[in-house]
Each structure stands twice: as C-alpha cells, then as structure tokens.
Amino acid sequence: MAKKLLIVDDSPTELKLIMDVFSGPEYTLVTAGDGEEGVAKAGAEKPDLIILDVVMPKMNGFQACRTIKSAPETQSIPVILLTSKNQKSDEFWGKKQGADVYLTKPFDPAELLKAVTGLLA
C-alpha cells in the first residue's frame, strides 16, 4: 500500500525537487504551500509522514511542527524539517519543536529517501 507523504514548501522549485525523489508508486503525495495549509492538511489527510520547510509565509515550519506535534490527531506523524537554516541552533530548535529528523538544503535525494524510509519502517 502506498505511503502518503505531505510535503510543505513555499517554493515551487523546491517542491518539485522533493516530489521527484518520491515519484514511484509506493508514495502518494499531498502538497501545501505554507505552514498554515500544511497544518490543515496534516489534520485532514492524516499522512504517514510530513516533510516541512522552515522559512515560509503565514506560519513557519517550526511553528507548524510544534502545532502538528501538539495535536492529539497528528502528534504521532513523523516530521522531517528540510530547510536552508543550517546552524546547529536551528537544528536544536527544530528538534525541540518535535521534528524527528532535521535535514538542510540543498539536500541529497538519497539522504532524504533514507530518512523517510527509516521513519516509515
């Protein structure tokens, strides 16, 4: 059965790059263009995993992750923060918000796939 991934990124280019990694039949992809939409779709779609950008309008990825991880209906969904914020303090803060994995852009497709596969296993 296909795993449902929610990919949240405000950049159409980044969204396409991420989606290309999961283009096979084993994944069903749902997308959102900002943190607010991502939180709403997390609740409505109940994805198996969420890939979340940090720097976005309306609600940033840290806020979205915290909201998803604090809601009973979505708290068990694994979250990967995939962001251009590459400081150790950013990673620390991301993990404090509930992120299961913190990866930085530009990302290695194999590393992202490995993280997703590991969290879904």
Short mmCIF file of C-alpha atoms in Angstrom, two decimals:
data_model
loop_
_atom_site.label_atom_id
_atom_site.label_comp_id
_atom_site.label_asym_id
_atom_site.label_seq_id
_atom_site.Cartn_x
_atom_site.Cartn_y
_atom_site.Cartn_z
CA MET A 1 0.00 0.00 0.00
CA ALA A 2 1.31 3.45 -0.93
CA LYS A 3 2.57 5.67 1.89
CA LYS A 4 1.07 9.16 1.97
CA LEU A 5 3.59 11.98 2.28
CA LEU A 6 2.68 15.61 2.95
CA ILE A 7 5.30 17.97 1.50
CA VAL A 8 5.10 21.57 2.71
CA ASP A 9 7.25 24.19 0.95
CA ASP A 10 6.50 27.67 -0.37
CA SER A 11 8.99 27.33 -3.27
CA PRO A 12 7.52 25.58 -6.36
CA THR A 13 11.06 24.64 -7.42
CA GLU A 14 11.93 23.02 -4.08
CA LEU A 15 8.52 21.32 -4.02
CA LYS A 16 9.23 19.74 -7.42
CA LEU A 17 12.75 18.65 -6.39
CA ILE A 18 11.36 16.93 -3.29
CA MET A 19 8.43 15.38 -5.15
CA ASP A 20 10.81 13.93 -7.76
CA VAL A 21 12.50 11.86 -5.02
CA PHE A 22 9.17 10.17 -4.25
CA SER A 23 7.76 9.75 -7.77
CA GLY A 24 7.36 5.96 -7.51
CA PRO A 25 4.10 4.06 -7.00
CA GLU A 26 4.98 3.40 -3.34
CA TYR A 27 4.16 7.03 -2.45
CA THR A 28 1.06 9.21 -2.66
CA LEU A 29 1.98 12.90 -2.45
CA VAL A 30 -0.03 15.75 -0.95
CA THR A 31 1.41 19.28 -1.00
CA ALA A 32 0.92 22.56 0.82
CA GLY A 33 2.41 25.99 0.10
CA ASP A 34 2.76 27.37 3.63
CA GLY A 35 2.70 26.32 7.27
CA GLU A 36 -0.99 27.09 7.88
CA GLU A 37 -2.05 24.99 4.89
CA GLY A 38 0.37 22.27 5.99
CA VAL A 39 -1.16 22.05 9.47
CA ALA A 40 -4.68 21.96 7.98
CA LYS A 41 -3.75 19.21 5.50
CA ALA A 42 -1.96 17.22 8.21
CA GLY A 43 -5.25 17.05 10.12
CA ALA A 44 -7.43 16.40 7.07
CA GLU A 45 -5.20 13.97 5.15
CA LYS A 46 -3.54 12.09 8.06
CA PRO A 47 -0.31 11.48 6.09
CA ASP A 48 2.16 8.76 7.08
CA LEU A 49 4.97 11.37 7.15
CA ILE A 50 5.45 15.13 6.73
CA ILE A 51 8.37 16.92 5.05
CA LEU A 52 8.34 20.53 6.20
CA ASP A 53 10.27 23.61 5.11
CA VAL A 54 11.05 26.15 7.84
CA VAL A 55 11.20 29.55 6.10
CA MET A 56 7.61 30.08 4.88
CA PRO A 57 4.93 32.78 4.98
CA LYS A 58 1.97 32.84 7.42
CA MET A 59 3.36 30.13 9.74
CA ASN A 60 6.98 28.97 9.68
CA GLY A 61 8.00 25.33 9.82
CA PHE A 62 8.99 25.47 13.49
CA GLN A 63 5.50 26.75 14.41
CA ALA A 64 3.81 24.24 12.08
CA CYS A 65 5.85 21.35 13.52
CA ARG A 66 5.01 22.38 17.09
CA THR A 67 1.29 22.63 16.18
CA ILE A 68 1.28 19.22 14.45
CA LYS A 69 3.18 17.53 17.28
CA SER A 70 0.92 19.00 19.97
CA ALA A 71 -2.41 17.98 18.37
CA PRO A 72 -3.63 14.53 19.50
CA GLU A 73 -4.77 13.53 16.00
CA THR A 74 -1.42 14.34 14.33
CA GLN A 75 1.20 14.04 17.11
CA SER A 76 2.34 10.55 16.06
CA ILE A 77 3.08 11.55 12.44
CA PRO A 78 6.86 11.68 11.82
CA VAL A 79 8.11 15.11 10.70
CA ILE A 80 11.26 15.86 8.71
CA LEU A 81 12.32 19.50 8.72
CA LEU A 82 14.05 20.18 5.39
CA THR A 83 15.40 23.71 5.40
CA SER A 84 18.07 26.18 4.34
CA LYS A 85 18.58 27.05 8.04
CA ASN A 86 21.84 25.20 8.67
CA GLN A 87 23.06 26.42 12.05
CA LYS A 88 23.37 23.98 14.98
CA SER A 89 20.99 26.22 16.95
CA ASP A 90 18.38 25.86 14.18
CA GLU A 91 18.66 22.07 14.33
CA PHE A 92 18.42 22.14 18.12
CA TRP A 93 15.33 24.35 17.96
CA GLY A 94 13.76 22.15 15.26
CA LYS A 95 14.18 19.02 17.37
CA LYS A 96 12.73 20.91 20.38
CA GLN A 97 9.59 21.57 18.28
CA GLY A 98 9.19 17.83 17.75
CA ALA A 99 10.98 17.19 14.44
CA ASP A 100 12.09 13.58 14.07
CA VAL A 101 14.80 14.40 11.51
CA TYR A 102 16.46 17.72 10.57
CA LEU A 103 17.99 17.98 7.08
CA THR A 104 19.39 21.02 5.31
CA LYS A 105 19.09 22.32 1.74
CA PRO A 106 20.50 21.81 -0.75
CA PHE A 107 19.58 18.23 0.11
CA ASP A 108 20.94 14.91 -1.08
CA PRO A 109 17.99 12.94 -2.56
CA ALA A 110 19.45 9.64 -1.31
CA GLU A 111 19.77 11.04 2.24
CA LEU A 112 16.16 12.30 2.18
CA LEU A 113 14.88 8.96 0.86
CA LYS A 114 16.86 7.11 3.54
CA ALA A 115 15.39 9.34 6.28
CA VAL A 116 11.84 8.81 5.01
CA THR A 117 12.31 5.05 4.61
CA GLY A 118 13.79 4.81 8.12
CA LEU A 119 10.92 6.72 9.73
CA LEU A 120 8.28 4.70 7.89
CA ALA A 121 9.84 1.32 8.72
#
